[in-house]
Each structure stands twice: as C-alpha cells, then as structure tokens.
Amino acid sequence: DVKVTQSSRYLVKRTGEKVFLECVQDMDHENMFWYRQDPGLGLRLIYFSYDVKMKEKGDIPEGYSVSREKKERFSLILESASTNQTSMYLCASSLWGTGLGNQPQHFGDGTRLSIL
Amino acid sequence: GDSVTQMEGPVTLSEEAFLTINCTYTATGYPSLFWYVQYPGEGLQLLLKATKADDKGSNKGFEATYRKETTSFHLEKGSVQVSDSAVYFCAPSMNYGGSQGNLIFGKGTKLSVKP
C-alpha cells in the first residue's frame, strides 16, 4: 500500500514564524500535492509538483512556497505565518504519465496547524 | 472552468437506509471520476473510481456509475451502517495539458448514520 506520511498531526505556531510542513511518500510517485481544507470550502490546491525541483501554483498559492529537493519529499513553507493560515493541511501523491490522468491521489492523515 | 457540484449536507440517515449523494461536473476532455471518503480525524481515502463512460466503480457496498451524457457520478449504497459516517468527496480528474493527475474536489457531503 502507498504510504504518505506527514511529519506532524498537530502543530501550533506564532504569527510571523516561518513554518515547515513535511510530507514523504514511499511509492516513487512523480506527482505531489499540497491542499488546505477549511469548513464549508472543501479542499483547495496550494501547490503541486510533477518532478524533483519542479513546482506549479495551485488555486491559492499566496503566502506559501514549496520545496522538492528529492522525489519522495515535498515540503510546504509558510514564509511568515498569519492567523488566516490556521487550517488542516493535506499532502497527496500520485503516479504521472501521458494518458494516466486516471491515477488516484493518495493522501496523508493531515496536519492541523494553528497560528496564534 | 472545470468544476464539480455535490449535494449539500449534512445528510442524516438511520442505519440500513438507502443512500444517494449526487455529483455533477463540468470538465474539459474525458475525466476520470473518483469518490473519496474522509473519516473523522483522518486524511482522504479513495473509495471508488471509474475511468470511462458507463463504468461502475464499487467498494465496501458503495457504487457509482460514470454517466457521460448527464456528466454525473452519483454515489449510492443500499444499506448504510453507523461506520459509514464520514465526509464524502466527488473528484473528477483533469486529463489534459499540464494538469494531468490534478483533481477537482467538491465541497464534500457529511453523512451521519444513526443507530
């Protein structure tokens, strides 16, 4: 089974801090994704990556950056945390390939981040 | 742009009742279709999928049929259990250009099943 591991289940940080959320997958997937999940808004895509050192903006990239130095690891960075970034953050991975749009994404258990 | 619409929740049912959660989508090209489930305090799990018209995905007693003519992928279960209480997400995939593999998520439908 695919395993997507997020480094923390719960995290509390202060306004203005630089925050790192880490995600590791063990199935050699090319694609990795970061979402945030908020009540009434569903899942919104922040950033995604199709390969090492590649990144693409999703729907709500403002205030975030990402890093993909190794294929299995995709980090989400809050450069200067703000209270409106309090949320549940979900990481996912999937296979890539021409005509493989039918590959499902596999999710981690999420990190519930509180910014005080 | 591409989008997905799910029926609004919460949905409250008694155990052994029949469940339908409606899902319709607009998408360029020929998307694959997924249903995900999220149990309390957990991430999303793939529940079932369908990749072409008239395909039926099924798992754990849940079913959904890919209806291309109505652009729908409704989730059904004949007899729900308390353990089915969760949030359900419909998600077509983007199948073109530089976004292959990206999913479009609905807002989710919360299901509560009472004993």
Coordinates of C-alpha atoms in Angstrom, one line a residue:
Chain A
D1 CA 0.0 0.0 0.0
V2 CA 1.0 3.6 -0.7
K3 CA 2.1 5.4 2.4
V4 CA 2.1 9.2 2.6
T5 CA 3.5 10.5 5.8
Q6 CA 3.1 14.0 7.1
S7 CA 5.5 14.9 9.8
S8 CA 3.1 16.3 12.4
R9 CA -0.6 15.7 13.2
Y10 CA -0.9 18.9 15.2
L11 CA 1.2 22.0 15.2
V12 CA 0.9 25.3 17.0
K13 CA 3.0 28.3 15.8
R14 CA 3.0 32.0 16.3
T15 CA 2.2 34.8 13.9
G16 CA 5.3 35.8 11.9
E17 CA 7.1 32.5 12.3
K18 CA 8.4 30.5 9.3
V19 CA 6.7 27.2 9.3
F20 CA 7.7 24.0 7.5
L21 CA 5.3 21.1 6.9
E22 CA 6.9 18.0 5.6
C23 CA 5.5 15.2 3.5
V24 CA 7.1 11.9 2.4
Q25 CA 5.8 9.2 0.1
D26 CA 7.2 5.7 -0.3
M27 CA 5.9 4.7 -3.7
D28 CA 8.2 6.6 -6.1
H29 CA 5.3 8.8 -7.3
E30 CA 6.2 11.7 -9.6
N31 CA 3.3 13.9 -8.6
M32 CA 2.9 15.5 -5.2
F33 CA 0.3 18.0 -3.9
W34 CA -0.5 20.3 -1.0
Y35 CA -4.0 21.2 -0.1
R36 CA -5.7 23.1 2.7
Q37 CA -9.1 22.1 4.0
D38 CA -11.5 24.5 5.7
P39 CA -15.1 24.1 6.8
G40 CA -17.5 24.9 4.0
L41 CA -14.7 25.4 1.4
G42 CA -13.7 21.8 0.8
L43 CA -10.1 21.1 -0.4
R44 CA -8.2 23.9 -2.1
L45 CA -5.0 23.2 -4.0
I46 CA -2.0 25.3 -2.8
Y47 CA 0.9 23.9 -4.9
F48 CA 1.8 20.8 -6.8
S49 CA 4.9 19.3 -8.3
Y50 CA 5.4 16.9 -11.2
D51 CA 9.1 16.2 -10.6
V52 CA 12.1 17.0 -8.5
K53 CA 12.8 20.7 -8.3
M54 CA 9.6 21.4 -10.3
K55 CA 6.6 23.3 -8.8
E56 CA 3.4 24.7 -10.0
K57 CA 1.0 27.1 -8.3
G58 CA -2.4 25.8 -7.5
D59 CA -5.5 27.9 -6.7
I60 CA -4.3 29.6 -3.5
P61 CA -0.5 29.9 -3.5
E62 CA -0.3 33.3 -1.8
G63 CA 1.6 33.2 1.4
Y64 CA 3.1 29.8 0.7
S65 CA 6.1 28.3 -1.0
V66 CA 7.2 24.7 -1.6
S67 CA 10.4 22.7 -2.0
R68 CA 11.0 19.4 -3.7
E69 CA 14.7 18.5 -3.5
K70 CA 14.1 14.8 -3.5
K71 CA 11.4 12.8 -5.3
E72 CA 9.9 11.4 -2.2
R73 CA 9.7 14.6 -0.2
F74 CA 7.5 17.7 -0.7
S75 CA 7.7 20.5 1.8
L76 CA 5.2 23.3 2.3
I77 CA 6.6 26.6 3.7
L78 CA 4.7 29.4 5.3
E79 CA 7.2 32.2 5.0
S80 CA 5.6 34.4 7.7
A81 CA 2.6 32.6 9.3
S82 CA -0.6 34.5 9.8
T83 CA -3.8 33.6 11.7
N84 CA -5.7 33.1 8.4
Q85 CA -3.4 30.2 7.6
T86 CA -4.9 28.2 10.5
S87 CA -6.2 25.2 8.8
M88 CA -5.9 21.5 8.1
Y89 CA -3.2 20.8 5.5
L90 CA -3.2 17.6 3.4
C91 CA -0.5 16.2 1.3
A92 CA -1.1 13.8 -1.6
S93 CA 0.9 11.9 -4.2
S94 CA 0.1 10.1 -7.5
L95 CA 1.7 8.5 -10.5
W96 CA 2.4 10.5 -13.6
G97 CA 2.4 9.6 -17.2
T98 CA 0.8 10.5 -20.5
G99 CA -2.7 9.2 -20.6
L100 CA -2.5 8.4 -16.9
G101 CA -5.0 11.0 -15.7
N102 CA -7.0 8.2 -14.2
Q103 CA -4.4 7.6 -11.4
P104 CA -5.8 8.3 -7.9
Q105 CA -4.2 10.5 -5.4
H106 CA -3.1 9.0 -2.1
F107 CA -3.4 11.2 1.0
G108 CA -1.6 11.6 4.3
D109 CA -3.5 12.0 7.5
G110 CA -3.2 15.7 7.5
T111 CA -1.6 18.3 9.8
R112 CA -3.8 20.5 11.8
L113 CA -2.0 23.8 12.1
S114 CA -2.9 26.6 14.5
I115 CA -1.4 30.0 14.2
L116 CA -1.7 32.1 17.3
Chain B
G1 CA -13.6 26.3 -15.9
D2 CA -13.8 22.8 -14.7
S3 CA -16.0 22.3 -11.6
V4 CA -17.9 19.8 -9.6
T5 CA -21.1 20.2 -7.6
Q6 CA -22.1 17.9 -4.8
M7 CA -25.4 17.8 -2.9
E8 CA -25.2 19.9 0.2
G9 CA -25.0 18.2 3.6
P10 CA -25.3 17.3 6.2
V11 CA -27.2 14.1 5.4
T12 CA -28.6 12.2 8.3
L13 CA -29.9 8.7 7.9
S14 CA -31.0 5.8 10.0
E15 CA -29.0 2.6 9.9
E16 CA -29.9 0.3 6.9
A17 CA -31.4 3.3 4.9
F18 CA -30.6 3.8 1.3
L19 CA -28.0 6.5 0.5
T20 CA -27.6 8.7 -2.6
I21 CA -25.2 11.5 -2.8
N22 CA -25.5 13.4 -6.1
C23 CA -22.4 14.7 -8.0
T24 CA -22.3 16.5 -11.3
Y25 CA -19.3 18.0 -13.0
T26 CA -18.1 20.2 -15.9
A27 CA -14.8 19.2 -17.3
T28 CA -12.8 19.6 -20.5
G29 CA -12.0 16.4 -22.2
Y30 CA -12.7 13.0 -20.7
P31 CA -12.0 13.0 -17.0
S32 CA -11.7 10.0 -14.7
L33 CA -14.0 10.1 -11.8
F34 CA -13.3 9.4 -8.1
W35 CA -15.1 9.3 -4.8
Y36 CA -13.1 9.8 -1.7
V37 CA -14.1 9.3 2.0
Q38 CA -12.8 11.1 5.0
Y39 CA -13.4 9.6 8.4
P40 CA -13.1 11.9 11.4
G41 CA -9.6 13.0 12.2
E42 CA -8.1 11.3 9.1
G43 CA -7.0 12.1 5.6
L44 CA -8.9 11.2 2.5
Q45 CA -9.1 7.6 1.3
L46 CA -10.0 6.5 -2.2
L47 CA -13.4 4.9 -2.1
L48 CA -14.0 4.0 -5.8
K49 CA -13.3 5.2 -9.3
A50 CA -14.4 5.0 -12.9
T51 CA -12.4 5.8 -16.0
K52 CA -14.8 5.7 -18.9
A53 CA -18.4 6.1 -19.8
D54 CA -20.8 3.5 -18.2
D55 CA -18.1 2.2 -16.0
K56 CA -19.3 1.3 -12.5
G57 CA -17.0 1.7 -9.6
S58 CA -17.7 -0.2 -6.4
N59 CA -16.2 -0.8 -3.0
K60 CA -17.5 -1.6 0.5
G61 CA -21.1 -1.7 -0.8
F62 CA -20.9 1.7 -2.4
E63 CA -21.4 2.1 -6.1
A64 CA -21.2 4.9 -8.7
T65 CA -21.7 4.8 -12.5
Y66 CA -19.9 7.2 -14.9
R67 CA -22.8 8.9 -16.8
K68 CA -21.2 10.9 -19.6
E69 CA -24.4 12.1 -21.1
T70 CA -25.5 13.7 -17.9
T71 CA -22.0 14.4 -16.6
S72 CA -22.8 12.8 -13.3
F73 CA -21.3 10.3 -10.9
H74 CA -23.8 9.7 -8.1
L75 CA -22.8 7.7 -5.1
E76 CA -25.2 5.0 -3.8
K77 CA -25.3 2.4 -1.0
G78 CA -28.2 0.1 -0.4
S79 CA -27.9 -0.1 3.4
V80 CA -25.8 2.3 5.3
Q81 CA -24.1 1.5 8.7
V82 CA -23.1 3.7 11.5
S83 CA -19.5 3.1 10.5
D84 CA -20.2 4.9 7.2
S85 CA -20.5 8.2 9.0
A86 CA -17.9 10.4 7.2
V87 CA -17.4 13.2 4.7
Y88 CA -17.6 12.1 1.0
F89 CA -15.9 14.0 -1.8
C90 CA -16.6 13.6 -5.5
A91 CA -13.5 14.4 -7.6
P92 CA -13.1 14.4 -11.4
S93 CA -9.6 14.5 -12.7
M94 CA -8.1 16.9 -15.2
N95 CA -7.0 14.9 -18.2
Y96 CA -5.3 17.4 -20.4
G97 CA -2.3 19.8 -20.8
G98 CA 0.0 20.3 -17.9
S99 CA -2.6 19.4 -15.2
Q100 CA -2.8 15.7 -15.7
G101 CA -3.4 14.0 -12.4
N102 CA -4.9 17.1 -10.7
L103 CA -8.3 16.5 -9.1
I104 CA -11.2 18.9 -8.8
F105 CA -12.8 18.5 -5.4
G106 CA -16.4 19.1 -4.5
K107 CA -17.0 20.7 -1.1
G108 CA -17.8 17.4 0.4
T109 CA -21.0 15.9 1.9
K110 CA -21.1 15.0 5.5
L111 CA -23.1 11.8 6.2
S112 CA -24.3 10.9 9.7
V113 CA -25.8 7.5 10.3
K114 CA -27.9 7.0 13.4
P115 CA -28.4 3.5 15.1

